XYZ file of C-alpha atoms in Angstrom:
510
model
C 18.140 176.594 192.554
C 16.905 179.708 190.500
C 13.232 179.541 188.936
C 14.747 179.079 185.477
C 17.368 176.224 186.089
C 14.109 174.517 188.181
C 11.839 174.865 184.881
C 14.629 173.515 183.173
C 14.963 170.567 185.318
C 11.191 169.709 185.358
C 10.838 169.954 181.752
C 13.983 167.577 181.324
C 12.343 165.166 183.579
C 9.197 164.996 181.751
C 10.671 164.626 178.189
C 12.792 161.824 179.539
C 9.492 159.926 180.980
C 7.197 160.727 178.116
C 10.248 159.115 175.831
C 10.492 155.995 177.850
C 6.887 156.052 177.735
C 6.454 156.213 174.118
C 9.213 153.540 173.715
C 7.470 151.388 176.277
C 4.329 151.721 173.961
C 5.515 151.273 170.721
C 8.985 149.828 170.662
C 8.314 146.471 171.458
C 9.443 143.212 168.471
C 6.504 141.425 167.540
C 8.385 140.056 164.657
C 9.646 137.127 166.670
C 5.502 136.030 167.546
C 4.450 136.313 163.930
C 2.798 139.605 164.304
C 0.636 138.609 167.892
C 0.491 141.419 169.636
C -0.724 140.150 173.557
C -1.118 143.747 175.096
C -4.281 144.859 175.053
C -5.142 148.593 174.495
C -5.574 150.032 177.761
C -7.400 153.031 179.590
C -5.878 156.077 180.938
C -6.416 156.361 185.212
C -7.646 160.126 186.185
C -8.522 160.301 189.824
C -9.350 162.605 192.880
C -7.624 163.415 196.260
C -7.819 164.644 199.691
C -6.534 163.945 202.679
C -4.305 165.401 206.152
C -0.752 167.145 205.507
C 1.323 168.317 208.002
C 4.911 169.425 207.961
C 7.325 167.617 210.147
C 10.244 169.708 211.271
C 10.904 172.150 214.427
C 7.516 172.747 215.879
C 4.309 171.167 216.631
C 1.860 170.543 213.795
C -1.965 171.310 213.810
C -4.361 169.456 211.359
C -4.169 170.637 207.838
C -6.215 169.605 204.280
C -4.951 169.132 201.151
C -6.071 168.085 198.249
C -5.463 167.500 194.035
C -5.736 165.605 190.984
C -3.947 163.138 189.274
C -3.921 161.526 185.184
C -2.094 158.208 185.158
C -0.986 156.002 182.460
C 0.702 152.447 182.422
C 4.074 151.639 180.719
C 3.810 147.668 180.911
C 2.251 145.617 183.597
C 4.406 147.004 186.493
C 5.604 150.136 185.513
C 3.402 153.711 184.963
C 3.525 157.680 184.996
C 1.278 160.020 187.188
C 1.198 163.525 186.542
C -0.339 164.730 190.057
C -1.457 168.208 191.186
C -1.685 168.910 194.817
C -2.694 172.160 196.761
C -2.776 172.247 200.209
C -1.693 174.397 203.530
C 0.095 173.064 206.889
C -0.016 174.885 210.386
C 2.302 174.398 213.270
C 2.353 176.431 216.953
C 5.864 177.226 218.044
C 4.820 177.363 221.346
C 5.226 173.639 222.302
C 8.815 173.889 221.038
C 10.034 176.998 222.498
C 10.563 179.427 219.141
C 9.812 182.990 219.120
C 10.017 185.591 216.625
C 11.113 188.758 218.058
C 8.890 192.319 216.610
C 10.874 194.383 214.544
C 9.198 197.631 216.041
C 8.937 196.671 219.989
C 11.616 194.313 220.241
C 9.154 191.750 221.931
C 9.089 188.217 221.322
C 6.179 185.871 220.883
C 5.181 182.360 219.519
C 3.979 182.233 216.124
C 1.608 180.551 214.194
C 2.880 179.665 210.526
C 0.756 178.572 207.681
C 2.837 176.920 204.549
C 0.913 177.175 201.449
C 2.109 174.148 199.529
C 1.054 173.986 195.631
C 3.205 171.278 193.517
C 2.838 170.137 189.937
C 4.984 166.931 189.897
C 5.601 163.652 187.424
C 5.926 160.336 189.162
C 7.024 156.912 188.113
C 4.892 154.358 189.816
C 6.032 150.811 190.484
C 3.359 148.134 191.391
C 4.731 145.483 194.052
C 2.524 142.106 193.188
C 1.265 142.231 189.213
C 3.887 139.444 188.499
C 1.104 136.824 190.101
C -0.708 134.969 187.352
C -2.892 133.271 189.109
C -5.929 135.477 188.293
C -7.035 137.248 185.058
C -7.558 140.541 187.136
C -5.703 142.143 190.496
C -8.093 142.619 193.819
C -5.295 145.132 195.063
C -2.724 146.762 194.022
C 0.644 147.495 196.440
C 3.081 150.463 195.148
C 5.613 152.769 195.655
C 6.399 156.163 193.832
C 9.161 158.633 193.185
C 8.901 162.204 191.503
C 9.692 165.676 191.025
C 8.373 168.867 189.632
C 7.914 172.309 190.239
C 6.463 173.440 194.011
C 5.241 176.971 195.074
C 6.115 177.807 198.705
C 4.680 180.518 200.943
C 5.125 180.738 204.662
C 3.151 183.177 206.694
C 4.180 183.982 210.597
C 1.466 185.298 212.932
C 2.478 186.014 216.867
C 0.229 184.446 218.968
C -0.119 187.704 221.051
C -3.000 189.474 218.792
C -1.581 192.541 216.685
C 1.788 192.088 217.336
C 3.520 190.812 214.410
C 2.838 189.368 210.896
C 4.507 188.315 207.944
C 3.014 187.270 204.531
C 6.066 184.784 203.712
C 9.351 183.942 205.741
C 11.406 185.882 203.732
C 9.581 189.200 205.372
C 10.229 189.129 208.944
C 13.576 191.623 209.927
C 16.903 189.614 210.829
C 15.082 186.433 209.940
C 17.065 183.054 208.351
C 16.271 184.762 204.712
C 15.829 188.100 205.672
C 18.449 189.589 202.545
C 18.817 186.720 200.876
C 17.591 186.361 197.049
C 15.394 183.580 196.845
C 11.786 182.433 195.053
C 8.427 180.852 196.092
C 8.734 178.343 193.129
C 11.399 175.424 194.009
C 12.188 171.901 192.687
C 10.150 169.644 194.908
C 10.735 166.168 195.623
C 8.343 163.419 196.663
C 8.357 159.726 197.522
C 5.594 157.267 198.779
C 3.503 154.562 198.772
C 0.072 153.361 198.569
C -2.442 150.690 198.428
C -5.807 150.676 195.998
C -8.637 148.224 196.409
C -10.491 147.834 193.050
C -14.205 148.090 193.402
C -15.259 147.738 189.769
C -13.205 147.604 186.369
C -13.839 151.097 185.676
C -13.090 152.552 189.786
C -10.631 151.950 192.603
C -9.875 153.566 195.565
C -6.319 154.041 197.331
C -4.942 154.909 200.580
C -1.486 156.502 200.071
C 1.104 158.389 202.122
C 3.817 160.990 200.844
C 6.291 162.851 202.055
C 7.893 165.694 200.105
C 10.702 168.215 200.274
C 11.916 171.006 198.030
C 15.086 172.272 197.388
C 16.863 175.607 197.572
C 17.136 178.099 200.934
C 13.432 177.296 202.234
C 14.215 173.137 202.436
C 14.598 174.073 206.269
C 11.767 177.023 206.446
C 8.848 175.128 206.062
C 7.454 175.757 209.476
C 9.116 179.485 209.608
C 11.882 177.591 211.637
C 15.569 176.650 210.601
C 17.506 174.432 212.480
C 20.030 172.593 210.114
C 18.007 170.061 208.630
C 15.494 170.239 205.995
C 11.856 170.127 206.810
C 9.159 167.368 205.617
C 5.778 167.487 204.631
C 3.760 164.910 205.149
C 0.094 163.702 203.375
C -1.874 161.272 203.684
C -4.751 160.718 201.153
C -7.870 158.899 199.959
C -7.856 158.598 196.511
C -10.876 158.117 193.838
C -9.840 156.561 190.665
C -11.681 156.571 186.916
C -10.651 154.322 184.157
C -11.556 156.168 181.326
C -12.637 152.289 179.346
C -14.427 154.163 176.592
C -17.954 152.500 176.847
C -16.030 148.225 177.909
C -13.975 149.191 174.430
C -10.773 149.630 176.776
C -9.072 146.840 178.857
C -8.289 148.098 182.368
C -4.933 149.653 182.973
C -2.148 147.243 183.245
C -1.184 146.999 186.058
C -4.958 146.054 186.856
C -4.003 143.064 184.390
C -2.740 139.427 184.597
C 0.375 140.085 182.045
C -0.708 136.624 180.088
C -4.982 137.521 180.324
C -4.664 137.460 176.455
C -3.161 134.807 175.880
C -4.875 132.754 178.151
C -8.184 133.798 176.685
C -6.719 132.370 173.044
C -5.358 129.089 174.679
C -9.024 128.656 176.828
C -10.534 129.014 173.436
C -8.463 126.838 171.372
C -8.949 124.112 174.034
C -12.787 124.715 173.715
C -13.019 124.102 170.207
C -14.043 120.129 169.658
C -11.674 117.579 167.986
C -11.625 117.956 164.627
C -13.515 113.925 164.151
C -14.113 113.678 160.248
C -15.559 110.150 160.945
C -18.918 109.330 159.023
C -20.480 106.666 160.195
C -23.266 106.187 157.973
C -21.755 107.160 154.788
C -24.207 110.080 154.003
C -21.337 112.988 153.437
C -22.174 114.419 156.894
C -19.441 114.281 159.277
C -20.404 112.748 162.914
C -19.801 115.853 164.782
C -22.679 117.751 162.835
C -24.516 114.671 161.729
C -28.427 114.450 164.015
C -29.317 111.187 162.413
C -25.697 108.914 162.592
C -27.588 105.813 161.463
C -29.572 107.070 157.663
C -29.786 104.286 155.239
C -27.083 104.071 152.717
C -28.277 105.950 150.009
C -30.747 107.810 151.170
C -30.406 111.596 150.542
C -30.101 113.855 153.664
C -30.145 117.770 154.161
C -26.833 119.405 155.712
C -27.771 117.842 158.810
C -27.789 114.466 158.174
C -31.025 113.849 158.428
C -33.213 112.107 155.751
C -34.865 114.460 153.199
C -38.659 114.825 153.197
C -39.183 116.886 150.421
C -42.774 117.415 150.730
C -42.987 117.176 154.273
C -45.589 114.440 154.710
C -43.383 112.700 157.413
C -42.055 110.063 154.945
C -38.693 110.302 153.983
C -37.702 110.142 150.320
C -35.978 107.040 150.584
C -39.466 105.578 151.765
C -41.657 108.061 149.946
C -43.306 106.810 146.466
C -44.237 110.089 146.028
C -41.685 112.360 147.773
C -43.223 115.690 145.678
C -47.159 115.222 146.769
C -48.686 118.570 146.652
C -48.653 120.309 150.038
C -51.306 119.345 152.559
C -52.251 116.284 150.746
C -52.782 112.883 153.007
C -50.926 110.231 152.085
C -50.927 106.973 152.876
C -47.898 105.016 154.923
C -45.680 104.548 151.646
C -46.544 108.665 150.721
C -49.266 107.848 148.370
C -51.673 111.146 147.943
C -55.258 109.747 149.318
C -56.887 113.040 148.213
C -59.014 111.606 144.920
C -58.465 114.861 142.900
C -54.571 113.894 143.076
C -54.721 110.283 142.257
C -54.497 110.302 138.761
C -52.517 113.985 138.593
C -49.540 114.258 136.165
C -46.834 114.355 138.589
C -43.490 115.200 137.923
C -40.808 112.714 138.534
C -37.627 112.936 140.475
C -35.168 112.172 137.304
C -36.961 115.695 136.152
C -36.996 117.332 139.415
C -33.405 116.446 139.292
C -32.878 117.642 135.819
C -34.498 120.936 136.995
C -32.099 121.500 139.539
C -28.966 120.703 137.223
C -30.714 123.322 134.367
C -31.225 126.187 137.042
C -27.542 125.840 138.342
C -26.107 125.949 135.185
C -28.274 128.911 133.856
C -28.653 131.118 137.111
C -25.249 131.153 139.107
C -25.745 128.557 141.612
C -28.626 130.024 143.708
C -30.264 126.759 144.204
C -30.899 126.007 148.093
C -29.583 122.782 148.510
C -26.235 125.029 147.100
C -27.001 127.488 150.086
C -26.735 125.134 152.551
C -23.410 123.478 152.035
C -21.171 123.928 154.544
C -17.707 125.724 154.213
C -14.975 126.600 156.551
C -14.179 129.635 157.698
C -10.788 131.301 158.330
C -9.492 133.602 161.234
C -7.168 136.322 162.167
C -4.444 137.289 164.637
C -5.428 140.592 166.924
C -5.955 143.735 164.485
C -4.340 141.968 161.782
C -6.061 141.318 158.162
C -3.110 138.476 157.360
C -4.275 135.071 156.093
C -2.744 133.019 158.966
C -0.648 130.002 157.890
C -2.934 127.585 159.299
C -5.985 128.887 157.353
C -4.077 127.658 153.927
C -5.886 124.216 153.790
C -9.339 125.785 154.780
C -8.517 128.415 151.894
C -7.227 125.362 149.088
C -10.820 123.750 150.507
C -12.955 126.235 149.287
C -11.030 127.064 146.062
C -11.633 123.309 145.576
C -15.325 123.397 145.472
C -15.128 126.775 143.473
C -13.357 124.564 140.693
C -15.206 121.489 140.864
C -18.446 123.789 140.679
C -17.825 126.366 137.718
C -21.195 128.050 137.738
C -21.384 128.749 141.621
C -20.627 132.034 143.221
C -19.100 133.010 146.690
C -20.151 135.016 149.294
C -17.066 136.366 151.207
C -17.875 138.363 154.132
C -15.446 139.668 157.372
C -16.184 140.206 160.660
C -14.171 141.485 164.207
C -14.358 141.326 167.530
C -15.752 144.370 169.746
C -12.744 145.784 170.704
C -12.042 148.956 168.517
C -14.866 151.283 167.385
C -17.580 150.502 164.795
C -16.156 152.327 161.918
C -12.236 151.138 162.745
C -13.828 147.550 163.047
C -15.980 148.098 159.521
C -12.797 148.930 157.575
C -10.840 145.790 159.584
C -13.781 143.665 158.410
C -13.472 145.263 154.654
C -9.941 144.128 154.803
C -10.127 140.932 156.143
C -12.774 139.640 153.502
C -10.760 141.610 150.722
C -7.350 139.542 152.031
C -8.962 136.364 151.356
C -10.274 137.202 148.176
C -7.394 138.395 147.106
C -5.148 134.946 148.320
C -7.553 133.026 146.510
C -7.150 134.822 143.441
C -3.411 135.039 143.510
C -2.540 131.572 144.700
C -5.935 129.329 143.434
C -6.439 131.416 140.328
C -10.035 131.651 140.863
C -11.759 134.462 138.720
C -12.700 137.359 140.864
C -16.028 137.980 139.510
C -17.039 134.487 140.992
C -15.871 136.022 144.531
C -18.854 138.700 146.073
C -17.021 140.727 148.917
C -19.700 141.896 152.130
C -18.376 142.782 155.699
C -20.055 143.019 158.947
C -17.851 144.495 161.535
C -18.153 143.371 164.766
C -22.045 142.621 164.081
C -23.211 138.670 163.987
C -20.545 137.727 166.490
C -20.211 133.749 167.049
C -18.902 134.391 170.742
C -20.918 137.108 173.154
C -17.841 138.428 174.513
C -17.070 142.195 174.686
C -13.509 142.160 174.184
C -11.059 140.316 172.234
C -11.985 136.938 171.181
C -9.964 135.001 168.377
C -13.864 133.278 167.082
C -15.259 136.371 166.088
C -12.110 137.297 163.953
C -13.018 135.830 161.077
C -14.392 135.731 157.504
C -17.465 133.151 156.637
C -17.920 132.059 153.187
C -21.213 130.810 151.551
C -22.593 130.249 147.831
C -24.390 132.720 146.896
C -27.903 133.630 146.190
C -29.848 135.377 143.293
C -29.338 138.723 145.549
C -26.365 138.765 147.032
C -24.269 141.833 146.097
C -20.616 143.120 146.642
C -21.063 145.768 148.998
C -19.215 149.300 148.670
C -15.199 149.801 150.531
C -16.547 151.586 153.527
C -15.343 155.325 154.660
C -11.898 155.835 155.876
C -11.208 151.962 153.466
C -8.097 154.246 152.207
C -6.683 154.169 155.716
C -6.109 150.639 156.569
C -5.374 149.234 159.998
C -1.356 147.655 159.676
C -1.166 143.949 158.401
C 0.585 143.178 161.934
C -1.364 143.838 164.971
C -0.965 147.093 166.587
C -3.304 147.169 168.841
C -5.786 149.939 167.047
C -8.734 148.113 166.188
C -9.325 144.479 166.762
């Protein structure tokens, strides 16, 4: 094989692996799981290599280095592409088998010492044996086999044992030789095949044991050790290898075949099956659920706080309902019904609840629902699919909810603020946010009719996160609404707003 037709064939082989790898990437239907994408994005492997080569053919091998350099990248959970670079040289003595070169000038022969210079540049595929186990979120050790090919440079030197004899900078130089006349190159098509096993030390390094053994093709397949004898020489290395997963900062899940194939999805379900049972139970009648009520048992009718709990509006330690003065001035002794024993409030003009009340219903009607007890109402929040901005189907009633209490309310006004998860960067995650909070605006505009002034827009990013988790979690993707207060503001579409992550996830941003 000439050098051209091997360049040819190398280049050939890597288009067709890049292609399936780009199809593995991106050519996958999400259609069919509304838009879930459950592959994480991933880090690309670089490592490190050394280790002993030999060749194994006609003649006795000495101990030989080699070493390289490797940039690896997963197709799915089993599947993956190394591009490795290896340099290295292998020694035999032809004494133990017998061979001698005979000197061109004397006509004396001696043993030889040969030294192959072995450089290759070759692209594997890489299966992994046992990543089809789901009984853990991560892999202790991985078991695998590879396959590739690539360009190889080839140089054989012969040196007789006898000092000064003889010597020959490649095979192709020595006088009546195998491939003494004969055309032929130091760059060949070289073929390797192997397998390996890597124990992973921490999520960001592993380290592998792994053996090869390669060949080339062309007139030097038997010339390896200087020595042809009608069937091809191999060459042999065995190697420690140091791999890097280049996670940028925890933002990257391991490689994939590092992965349990369902860890997402298992993470969504574990979370789901956290969340407590939806009780909407109210045992005491006070408008508090059970689940967030601290006092189950309040009077009927006495007015509580979003808690539950009893009001004590002047904090004497009488409630209200008990209090017959539940506005005494602040620090003022009272009494065990909330009288004020201080003498210089005994006979003050207080004012009454009807006109505290009035107060109230006169500010929220003239200032835009800033009140506190407004503040404090509770309202649901909604959440989104991985990378996606789409109002989920199941958010509709939480959506109709708070459109609801915009209507029933006509002076209040909404805070509506997005957050993510800290998966993608901060400014990919801002504009997710942005769009997120600007989806749900937007659906309750279109489908509740509700006025968009009454709707103020804020994001957060992956800031104020409900779960500490560094990587995908389905709590922190989600928008929070409150009413809002005297100065809330809509804050400004943040940079790069103009290029949107995709409705669907696609695994950018998170």
């Amino acid at each position: 094989m000439t050098s051209r037709e091997t360049t040819k064939f190398c280049l050939l082989l890597f288009f067709s692996i890049s292609f399936g790898a780009l199809y593995g990437q991106g050519g996958s239907n999400t259609a069919a799981y509304g838009g879930i994408q459950a592959t994480p994005k991933f880090a690309w492997e670089v490592g490190l290599h050394g280790g002993h080569m030999f060749s194994s053919g006609d003649i006795a091998f000495r101990p030989s280095y080699g070493g390289g350099f490797h940039v690896r990248r997963a197709l799915d959970y089993v599947f993956s592409v190394r591009l490795d670079g290896m340099y290295g040289i292998a020694k035999g003595d032809s004494q133990s088998s017998g061979h001698q070169i005979e000197d061109d000038l004397t006509g004396q022969k001696d043993f030889f010492i040969h030294n192959t210079t072995y450089a290759s540049f070759t692209v594997q595929g890489v299966m992994v044996l046992n990543n089809l186990r789901w009984d853990k979120p991560r892999r202790r050790m991985n078991i695998y086999v590879f396959g590739g090919a690539g360009p190889t440079y080839l140089q054989t030197s012969i040196e007789s044992k006898t000092p000064g004899l003889f010597a020959y900078d490649d095979i192709i130089d020595v006088p009546n030789g195998p491939l003494s006349g004969r055309q032929t190159s130091q760059l060949v098509t070289g073929l390797e095949a192997g397998a390996g096993v890597a124990i992973r030390i921490a999520s960001g390094f592993n380290i592998a044991l792994e053996h090869k053994g390669a060949t080339v093709f062309g007139k030097r397949t038997d010339m390896l050790d200087g020595v042809e004898v009608k069937f091809r020489d191999i060459l042999n290395y065995t190697a420690l290898r140091f791999n890097f997963n280049l996670r940028a900062g925890g933002k990257l899940a391991e490689p994939l075949y590092w992965v349990n194939p369902l860890d997402v999805v298992l993470n969504d379900i574990s979370e789901l099956k956290a969340r407590p049972v939806l009780d909407l139970t109210d045992s005491d009648s006070d408008g508090v659920i059970d689940i967030i009520d601290q006092d189950k048992s309040s009077p009927p009718g006495a007015p509580v706080d979003t808690r539950g709990v009893p009001m004590d509006s002047d904090e004497d330690g009488i409630a209200d309902y008990l209090d017959r003065e539940p506005y005494s001035p602040p620090g003022t002794s009272v009494d065990g019904e909330g009288v004020s024993q201080n003498p210089q409030y005994q006979n003050a003009d207080y004012i009454s609840r009807d006109e505290v009340e009035q107060l109230i219903e006169e500010a929220l009607a003239g200032g835009g629902g800033s009140g506190n007890a407004v503040v404090e109402w509770f309202l649901p929040m909604v959440h989104f699919n991985i990378d996606s901005y789409k109002v989920r189907d199941a958010d509709y009633g939480n959506l109709s909810s708070i459109a609801n209490v915009l209507k029933s309310n006509p002076k209040i006004k909404i805070v509506v603020q997005g957050f993510t998860d800290k998966t993608a960067s901060d400014d990919y995650n801002s504009v997710l946010s942005y769009n997120r909070a600007l989806a749900s605006i937007d659906h309750l505009v279109n489908l509740h009719g509700i006025d968009r002034s009454r709707l103020i827009l804020q994001y957060g990013g992956e800031d104020n996160t409900l779960v500490p988790a560094s990587g995908s979690s389905l709590m922190n993707r989600r928008v929070e609404f409150r009413v809002a207060g005297p100065k809330d503001a809509e804050m400004p579409q943040p940079q790069g707003g103009g290029a949107a992550p995709k409705v669907e996830g696609s695994r950018q941003g998170y």
